[in-house]
Each structure stands twice: as structure tokens, then as C-alpha cells.
């Protein structure tokens, strides 16, 4: 797969049914230009994964979309509205620093509900439904530090989902987990996606993971960040351990790797 | 020269030491002194007991006798300082605006006291002699350094204070003197009697082991006392460098009645004993002592 | 940790007592000046069981407790306020550090002038000293609040104020307790020094100085040891409180 | 950080001076008791330029420097020794903590008895206080040495002794500097208190008490402020040393 | 590939030309048995990678071989001699905590040489040779904290190689590095191996990495740890990015994954 010049590729990643639209986005840190007049659309009800070299701006872009970081110029709309008027979810890489250790797991999950206009009963129902979705067997009355890393990240994901967000952002959500936990959590996330069809944007530094979970893989190059490729991966869900040796998977991976080696690493 | 270690409390009561030192009287006797500045009786007495000093230039007599109870002879006085209405040291002052004209008028007043159990006992005794019972007043002991400030700020209505704080606060216009020499007046019953509240003490060890040095030391001391008695004005300058005394107050600061033990009259000895007995009666001394046993004439 | 380790501190205490006894027996220091451990223990026992030492002990506790209370009430909110803006904290940092470096005992005169000589001055000087320590720790705690938690709260829809109360306040708790522990030690020291030197009719400092004036050495050492034990006890108390209330700290 | 932030501390100082002036102008406190900032500054200037304050300042620095030197020479090797065996440290921990909690000023009488009445006592009490703080920090530094670095040295063939000198010693350095900074603050406080209350013929503590006895308030505040500045300066000095010698700390 | 009963598999992993021989090894932590009468041989001049679930005892075994941890019973010999008499190298996962930050990189590398009987000239020569091997372009006069993670781990590896160890142990050496760094470091390590043929034992929690670098992959199961499989992977070196889509690689990976899912995760 050959990377086309920017102009021709537009059609590939500016789409009609975009959930998040990014137009003319610019961002500098000091003198370093991270984004320069960047346009991109994030598809609705899909998982878009973002893969790119360190420091290319993966976290920066989802932070700007989530309004956690100011942008220098440009417009970002979720469903045509500014972010402030949208419910979003965000899962941080470092769950240890994202959960509130002074609250029990269940209270961590409940925390964002107080900012919605919900009755106690509705709140309870939301949480119950979620717990059911995940088939959670762990004791949610424990404090985060009494749980394993995977359990904590699960709580973190539940906390972000309990508000029924329009878009869920995940910044390397599994990279602090060990291999087994990662495998389990990928499958949990996939299950949730299949049930809720929530639009998700997931940053990963593991190419295999990025492809495994994706409907679309966004490959970013750097200085400033550009779309090196935007690859569709349509292996039917649920995917499982064997998917990684499926020929289609291997092919997409090879193509991504090639792009990464050629376009991205040189940056 | 013979070495003698002297503990010095840098107040005017240590004046003979500075005079003898600076006028070369010790040197004349072949004595070289080494001074350790020590604030307060406990440090001085501790020095005498542990043999770290040979002489305390100015040791409160009650404290010295207390030491003698624990270790007889540890503080043997060669000179004592008398204080009374004329030789002012302890006194009652009252806020400049306070209506009190005498100690008896201090009913209901907040009074500060010089620190330590002995001072507190004296203050209470004087108040009692003026008809004030405990509960008629509030008495707090306050470190000497704070007396002027506390009186100036009006935190207390009156104070049982010592020189030079008394004089400074009067000069500042913060207070008026109510009465000085009150221990003599109310405890000894005679306003002209000498209250020997402090003096120069030698350790028993020093006297026993180097009797000749002790004697020469006493001789030098006597010369200084003599100078002070005969020419009070010329010795005052020795206060400026050596004690908590500024050049402004040095010329006017009240003096105490410096006396060598050998010059004490029988009355003096009687008053001394009476003072010590009173301390015992007030519970400041565990036992009473015969003061004559701890005086040494040279 | 094996059960045995519980008893290790005893070795240390034993060692101390042995050294002490040797000092006394060898008469390196005059026995009048250094009483034996036994005499001191007896003085502690007599003083604490029905004696005056107990009363002084309680008075010192009372003063220290008031100081730390006052210090906390002032310094914790102020520390959170200052810590929530780095620029603000930088402005006062020098002044805070300067006063932290000023020996509290040198400040007695100033406080006497402002607050008078009563009990309140002792308490207030101690509060002042403790408050600076607490302030500084709380402000640092707030400034070092995990960025991620603040962002997490923000992204969930918490207002600036809610971020302050829900996250910053909680985040600063471990450091606040460090401040409280250092603060209470300092407050105790200042209270005792104040009782010793600015005049008082009770308290452990008074007992030390009084025993010293009367040359009652066993009583003096009794009071000193009780002071040390009190300091140790305060420290332990706050450690226990910390374990309870900041259960997540260090995990 | 922008250049402007360098000047933030000035705002704080300015604020302090303003409050002080207001206090003086409003005559809330008697002007005799609280001199104006200007008078105090003048007293500092006169004292430091050719006056006696400079001499006292240097004397206090000298005493504090000696104390911290003595404390370091004793506490650092001892701390490493104790820290290298957890059981050993546990044994003495209680005693160390106990004495750390004992107000150093309460120990004056004991030290007077043991070390005599000279200048050395002030220095030694201060050393004692500082040594406990340093000891405790060094021991913790050693005990918390990164396991991995110890193992790395071991696997490379370092003997137990070399592990101690090459790794544990270096590992404990950042914490040692924390101890040194706290230690020097404490030493300064104790030296000043000792100069105030045990008796001395020079030093900042003597200057404070002397000015107080003579009721020369500008001089007293001058001495107090110089004490504060000295404390701040010591702290800064050790921070600078730390940055230089423990360049890797916190990285 | 079917996992055979222990008795029959012996021949596979007890070999004639073993470099490290482990016999009857037992280790407990409290009541938990990590190893119980465990036998294993590590082949000479090969890279053996160890893969297994978290907490199965991967670090424990290499620590016991390297004599960093006491064993309860059993015998471990390197080249027929006890470990104490052998020069070994060890690379820790956490390079930040393994390097000495108070020494410049070059002094870190030199540090272990002082425990050998070498002249100054010999020491210098050793270091120079090593620097040349790695084609190091970084400034070795910097302190570790002035270097990137990858550079630090490179220094850590050089430090372990400078003594010319008989066996080199690496416990998840790249897992704290980012994706790009990891790729580069794998290739560096492979290069060193090809030049020196040093026997290496590498623990990895990334199956792809474990296979990519290995001559032999040891799959461990847990409670107590057992050899779930010992797989030979003989794709010629140097291997490169494309190797992961080589059919032989995909096949070995599939087999390992299957074993992992079946034998190991159940533990
Ligand atoms: N607050 C900041 N100030 C200055 N530079 C920053 C800041 N945040 C990020 N950068 C820089 O911007 C670039 C992009 O950072 P970003 O965190 O988005 O990268 P990333 O793609 O998420 O990398 P990683 O894979 O390491 O998570 C990097 O070069 C980073 O150093
Ligand atoms: N010092 C110790 N004390 C008690 N238990 C220990 C200790 N070290 C390890 N363990 C336990 O022994 C088991 C094996 O630990 P080990 O570190 O060897 O696992 P590992 O396979 O390296 O795991 P990981 O993939 O997490 O590195 C684990 O269950 C661990 O909890
Ligand atoms: Mg990132
Ligand atoms: Mg491990």
C-alpha cells in the first residue's frame, strides 16, 4: 500500500458521517510545531486507534479534543457541537493517578454521575447496568489500591462509561498492565463496544493491539503530525487470540509496519 | 599565675568581679581568671557542684544554701550584696495610670513577678504583709527580659521586679515606683535592714585544695568592694561593657550594698539568718541552714 | 516482620539505661547533678500518680493542643488557597521561609508585645511556628496534586471549585499530615520553651525550670523525660490518625 | 517560568512591610514596643556596618557551623552503620525518636552538667539536636537505597563493603541533605536559644536578650531579622550544595 | 503441537551441551511453592527467552541462577562451576534504578572492571572495543539522567557485557522503553549476540519479542512453575522487522499462543 500525497488522501479520512470533526487545528509547544492546520474526521460508532512514534502528538490531539488542553487555532466539534456541550469519557494510561484512592471503587464509578441531572434511582440503575455489562465479579467496595492493575483500569473504564458518553477517549489504556491483563481487558473493551457501539478513540503504542481493536487505524508521523495512513480493518468482531494470525491481520500489520518504518520513524 | 574559673551572671550585682579584673587586682595577686558567662543560679550552682567553676561571682543566697544542703560547703560566700529601701533592687512598680498609691491598693491587680520560686514567694509574702490574700490578685512569673515590654504594653497592672528593669520602665514613663526594699521592710521587719539576697561564692573544693589562692582571690575581691563603696561613680563604667547595661543607664542605675563577709555586723548576720529561715518556712529550702557555716572571712 | 522485631526498641532503651547507670556509678558526673535512672523513674511515678507533674503534663498537652488546633484552622485553608495558584505561593514563599528560619524563641518578644504575656502568647507563638510548617506542607501538597486526577475530575464535568474540594484537598492530605506531625513537634517545643522562659505557673517547661531553680534534679529529669514521651506520643497519635484518615497514602 | 516570576517574592516582602507599617501607623501596638520598618532597617545597617551586630552575627555563624560539623561527623557514619541493618536501626529508633521529641532547650541542664559551662556546651547541645535529625535521615536514606542498585553492584562482583561505600552511601546522599538542611535549621535555633538563656557574651541570641534587657527595640528587631536571614541563608547554602553534589537527586 | 507429559519431555530440554544446568531446584515464598524439584538446561551460545504469565517465577529463576536470591534446595551450575566462580552479566528491567546516577555513563560501564584483575590499558581497551561493537554515537560523558531511556538501557547492557560474561541475563530489558526504542534495542542486542555468541537468557512478557530474539523459547506455567513447552525457533539471523510476518514465525507464535492459552493462563 502506497502512501498518497496529502491532497489526494483527503477523501479517505474526511467522511460524511463523522462523529468528531477537526478542522485547521494548530498547536505549538514553545517553538515546536506539533500540529499545523490539521484536518481529520473520526468516524461514528467505530473504534479508531491511533498509532505513531513517541512524541508525535497522539496524547496532545485527544487532549485537545477532550478540551483538557487549549489549542492555538482551529475548530473541533463533536456531533457538530463544541466539546463543552457533549458528554465525553476519558480513560488515562496511568489508572493509579487517575482514580481517586480515597473513594471506594463503586464511589469512583458513581462520581461523574453527580454532574448529570439524575435521580438517585436512575444513578443506581446506571451503575447496576454497567456492572452487569462487564459481568464484574470483583468487590467494588474495595479501594483502588486494594485492587490489581487490571481491576483498577476496569474501574477507570467503567467510570468513563457510566455517563454514557458520546465519545470515549482512551490514551494507552493497557500499557501499564501486564500481558495477561492486557489480553483480558482488550476483550472486555471489545465486548462493551459491541454492546454500546460507543465511538472510541484509542491511542496505543503496540501495533498489534492497535490493529486488533480497530475499525480504523490512524498512523501519525511527526513534526508536525500528519496522517501517514488511515487504514480500515474490517475483520468481524468479536476478534480473539487467533485473529492476530489471520491473513488479513498479518497483511494489515505488514502494511502498517512498512508505513511506520518508512514514513514515521524517519521523522 | 594561678588559674581561677569564675562563673559570671552579667548583671550589676557581679560588679566587684569586673572592677577587680579590669583594675588588675587579680593580676596583682598573681591570679588569672577565666570567666564563663552563665545566666541564672542553676547554671552557676551546677558549675560549682561539678567543679567546672571555682567561683560564682553572683549567686543568689537561697540557691547557694540549697546547694549547701545537697553538698555542704559547695557555695561558701566571701562577700554578699545587701539590698533594702536605700540600696534598691527588688521593688513593686505600678502602671503610670494605675490609681494604686501603695502595695495594699493592688487588690484585683494583675501582677508580674520576677521568675523563680524564691521571687514568687517573696512577692506573695510582701503582698500578704500588705493585707492581700492569695486570690486578691493574679501573680504570674515572667522572665526578666520581658518585664519592661510587658509593663509598657500594659499587659500587667503592676510588677514585682528587679533592677534595672524597674528603673527602665519608670524612666520610660510606663510605671511608677510603689516601694523598694520591700523584703527588708516586710520580711525582715526593718526597712533599713540588709537583705542579703546574693553574693560571691567559692566552691568548698577551691577553698580546701588551694587555700592560698582562695585567700588572695578574696583579697582582690575586697579591694574591688572597697572601690565600689568609696567611689561609686568611677566604677559604674565597668557595667557598660560587661553587663546588660547601656551607657545611658550606667551612671544612674541603683547599686546594691556590696559587703565583704568579714565586714558584716551581728545585725547583718542575724538578718541574713532570718532571710534564710524565711525561705525555709516558705518551702523554698528543704531544711534550714546555719548561714555562718557557709560564710568565710578572709 | 517477625514478632521479635516488636521488641527491638527495648534493646535501645536498655542500652540507654545501661549507659546512664554506668555514668552514675562511675561518678563521672556528680550524683547530685545526675540522678540515677531509678530515682528519676521514682520521680516520674510520684509526679504522675497524684503529684503535680501530672497537672503540668496536662497543661502542656492543653496548650499544645490549642496551638495545633489554631495553626490547623488557619494554615490548612490558607495553604490550599495559596497552593492552588503557584504564582501566589511564590509571592509569599520567601516570607514563609524567612519566618520558618527565624528561631521561634526570638519571636517571643514580638508576640509578647502584640498579644501580651498571658497564656495566649505561649499558645500563639507555638501556633505561629506550627502554622508556617503546616502551611508550607499543605501548599506543596496542593501544588503537587496529581495532574491526572485534576484532569480526570475536569473531564467528568467538575467545576473549578469542585476540583479544589474533591481533588486538591484530598490530594494534599498526605502532605498535610506530614505538616501536622512536624507542626505538633514544633508547637510542643515552643510551648515548653515558652513555659520555661516567658513565665508561667504550670506546664512541663515550668516544672523543668522550677525543679532546676530548686535544684531538685530527679524532678527535673522526670519533667524532661515526660516532655520527650509527650513529643513521642504526639507523633504517634498523628501517625495513627494519618493511617486512619489517609489510608491511601503511599499506596 | 517567565522572568517575571523571579520577582514574585518581592510582592510577599512588600506585603509584609506594608502590614508592619500599618501596624505601626495605626498605633495598634505601642510605637515604643514595635519600631517602624525604617528604624529597624537603620538598626540593621548600623549594626552590620561596623557595629556590634556584625560580630554577633559572625559568632552565631561560627557556633552553628561547628555544631553542624560535629553533628555531621558523628551522625553520617553512624547513620550509615545503623541504616545498613534494619534490625539495628529498629533497636535505636525509639531512643532516637524520643530524644528528637525532647525539646533541646530542656536538655540544657543535662549538657551543662556533662560538658561544662563553656562555649562548647552551646555547640554540643546544638550538635546533639542536629545529629539526631541527620542520623535519622541518613539511616532512612540507607535503608531505602534502591534494591536494584544494590543487586546490580553485587552481581558485578562488589563485596559487601564495596556495596556499602559505592552504593548505599551514594544512595543515602539526597536524604542526607534533607537531614543536613533540617539539622542546620535546628542547630541555629538551639544556638540562639542557648545564647539567649544559658549565657553568652556574644552571638545573635545574646544581642536579642541584651537589647531586650535594655529595651532597645530597634536593635532587638534588627537582631531577630538577622537571625531569620541567617536561617534562610543556611538553608539556601545547603540547597545549593545539594544541587551541586547530589546533582542526580530527583531525576 | 501437543504438550507431552513431563517425563517424556525431559530429553527436549536437558541437553548434552548445556551451559547452565539446573537440578532439583525448589523455592517457596512463605507457603507458596514457586519451584518444586525443577530441572532445566540452558543451551550454550544461544539466546533462550523465557515467557510466562505474571508471577510464574521468571524473575525468580534468573535471580536464583545469578545468585541474587537464595534457593531452598537444588543445584545450579554454570559451565559445571558454581555461580560465584563465574562471570555473569545481568540487565535489569528498571534501568533507572540499576544504573548509578552519580557516575557518568562511561564510568558506569567501567565500574565492574575494577573487580577483575586488569591493567588500566586492558580496561580501556575493553571499553573501547565494546563502544565500537555498538557503534555508539551517544556522548558517554553524560550522566544517565541526561540520556533517553533507550540510551540508558544501552549503557546498562554495555555495563553487563564489558566483563565479557559467560552468561548474560536480561529481565524484561526493553519493557520500560517505548516502541521505537524497543525495536532498535532488539536489533542492537541481536547484533551483539551475533558478534560475541554470548549465552543469553532473556525474560520477556511480549510474546512477539520473545520469539523474535530467541533460538529457544521457554514457556513456563505456574504454581509451581513448570516447563509448558520449550520451542526451537531457527529463523536465520539477522532477523528484521519483516521476520514477524515470516510463516515460520507466525506458526511458532500460534503454537506458543495456544500453549499459553491452554496450559498457562488456566494456572
Ligand atoms: N506541556 C507540554 N509542554 C511542552 N511540550 C510538550 C507538552 N506536552 C507535550 N509536549 C511535547 O509535544 C510533543 C507531543 O506530545 P504528546 O504527549 O502528544 O506525544 P505522544 O504522541 O502522546 O507520545 P507518547 O507516545 O510518548 O505518549 C512531544 O514532543 C512532547 O515533548
Ligand atoms: N521477595 C518475595 N517475597 C514474597 N513473594 C515473592 C517475592 N518475590 C516474588 N514473590 C512471588 O513469587 C512469585 C514469582 O515472582 P517472580 O517475580 O519470579 O514472577 P515473574 O514471573 O517474574 O513475574 P512478572 O512477569 O510480574 O515479572 C510471584 O507470585 C511473586 O508474588
Ligand atoms: Mg502520549
Ligand atoms: Mg519479573
Coordinates of C-alpha atoms and ligand atoms in Angstrom, one line a residue, chain A residues 29-30 32 34-35 52-61 63 69 93 171-172 203 205 220 223, chain E residues 178, ligand 1:
Chain A
X29 CA 4.8 23.9 22.4
X30 CA 7.3 26.7 22.5
X32 CA 8.0 23.1 18.3
X34 CA 3.0 19.7 16.9
X35 CA 0.0 20.3 14.7
X52 CA 2.6 6.7 15.9
X53 CA 6.1 7.3 17.2
X54 CA 6.7 8.7 20.6
X55 CA 6.1 12.4 21.0
X56 CA 4.3 12.7 17.7
X57 CA 1.3 14.2 19.3
X58 CA -1.1 11.3 20.0
X59 CA -1.9 12.4 23.5
X60 CA -1.9 16.0 22.5
X61 CA -4.7 15.5 20.0
X63 CA -6.4 16.0 25.0
X69 CA -5.6 21.3 26.7
X93 CA -3.0 5.4 30.8
X171 CA -4.8 7.1 26.0
X172 CA -2.8 3.9 26.0
X203 CA -4.1 5.5 21.5
X205 CA 1.9 2.2 21.2
X220 CA 0.6 9.5 12.6
X223 CA 7.0 17.3 13.2
Chain E
X178 CA 8.8 2.9 24.0
Ligands
LIG1 N1 3.0 20.6 28.2 C1 4.0 20.4 27.3 N2 4.9 21.4 27.2 C2 5.9 21.3 26.2 N3 5.9 20.3 25.3 C3 5.0 19.3 25.4 C4 4.0 19.4 26.4 N4 3.2 18.3 26.2 C5 3.7 17.6 25.2 N5 4.8 18.2 24.7 C6 5.6 17.8 23.5 O1 4.8 17.7 22.4 C7 5.0 16.5 21.7 C8 3.8 15.6 21.6 O2 3.5 15.1 22.9 P1 2.4 14.0 23.1 O3 2.4 13.7 24.6 O4 1.2 14.3 22.4 O5 3.1 12.8 22.4 P2 2.5 11.3 22.2 O6 2.4 11.0 20.8 O7 1.4 11.1 23.1 O8 3.8 10.5 22.8 P3 3.8 9.2 23.7 O9 3.8 8.0 22.8 O10 5.1 9.3 24.4 O11 2.7 9.2 24.6 C9 6.2 15.8 22.4 O12 7.4 16.2 21.7 C10 6.2 16.4 23.8 O13 7.5 16.5 24.2

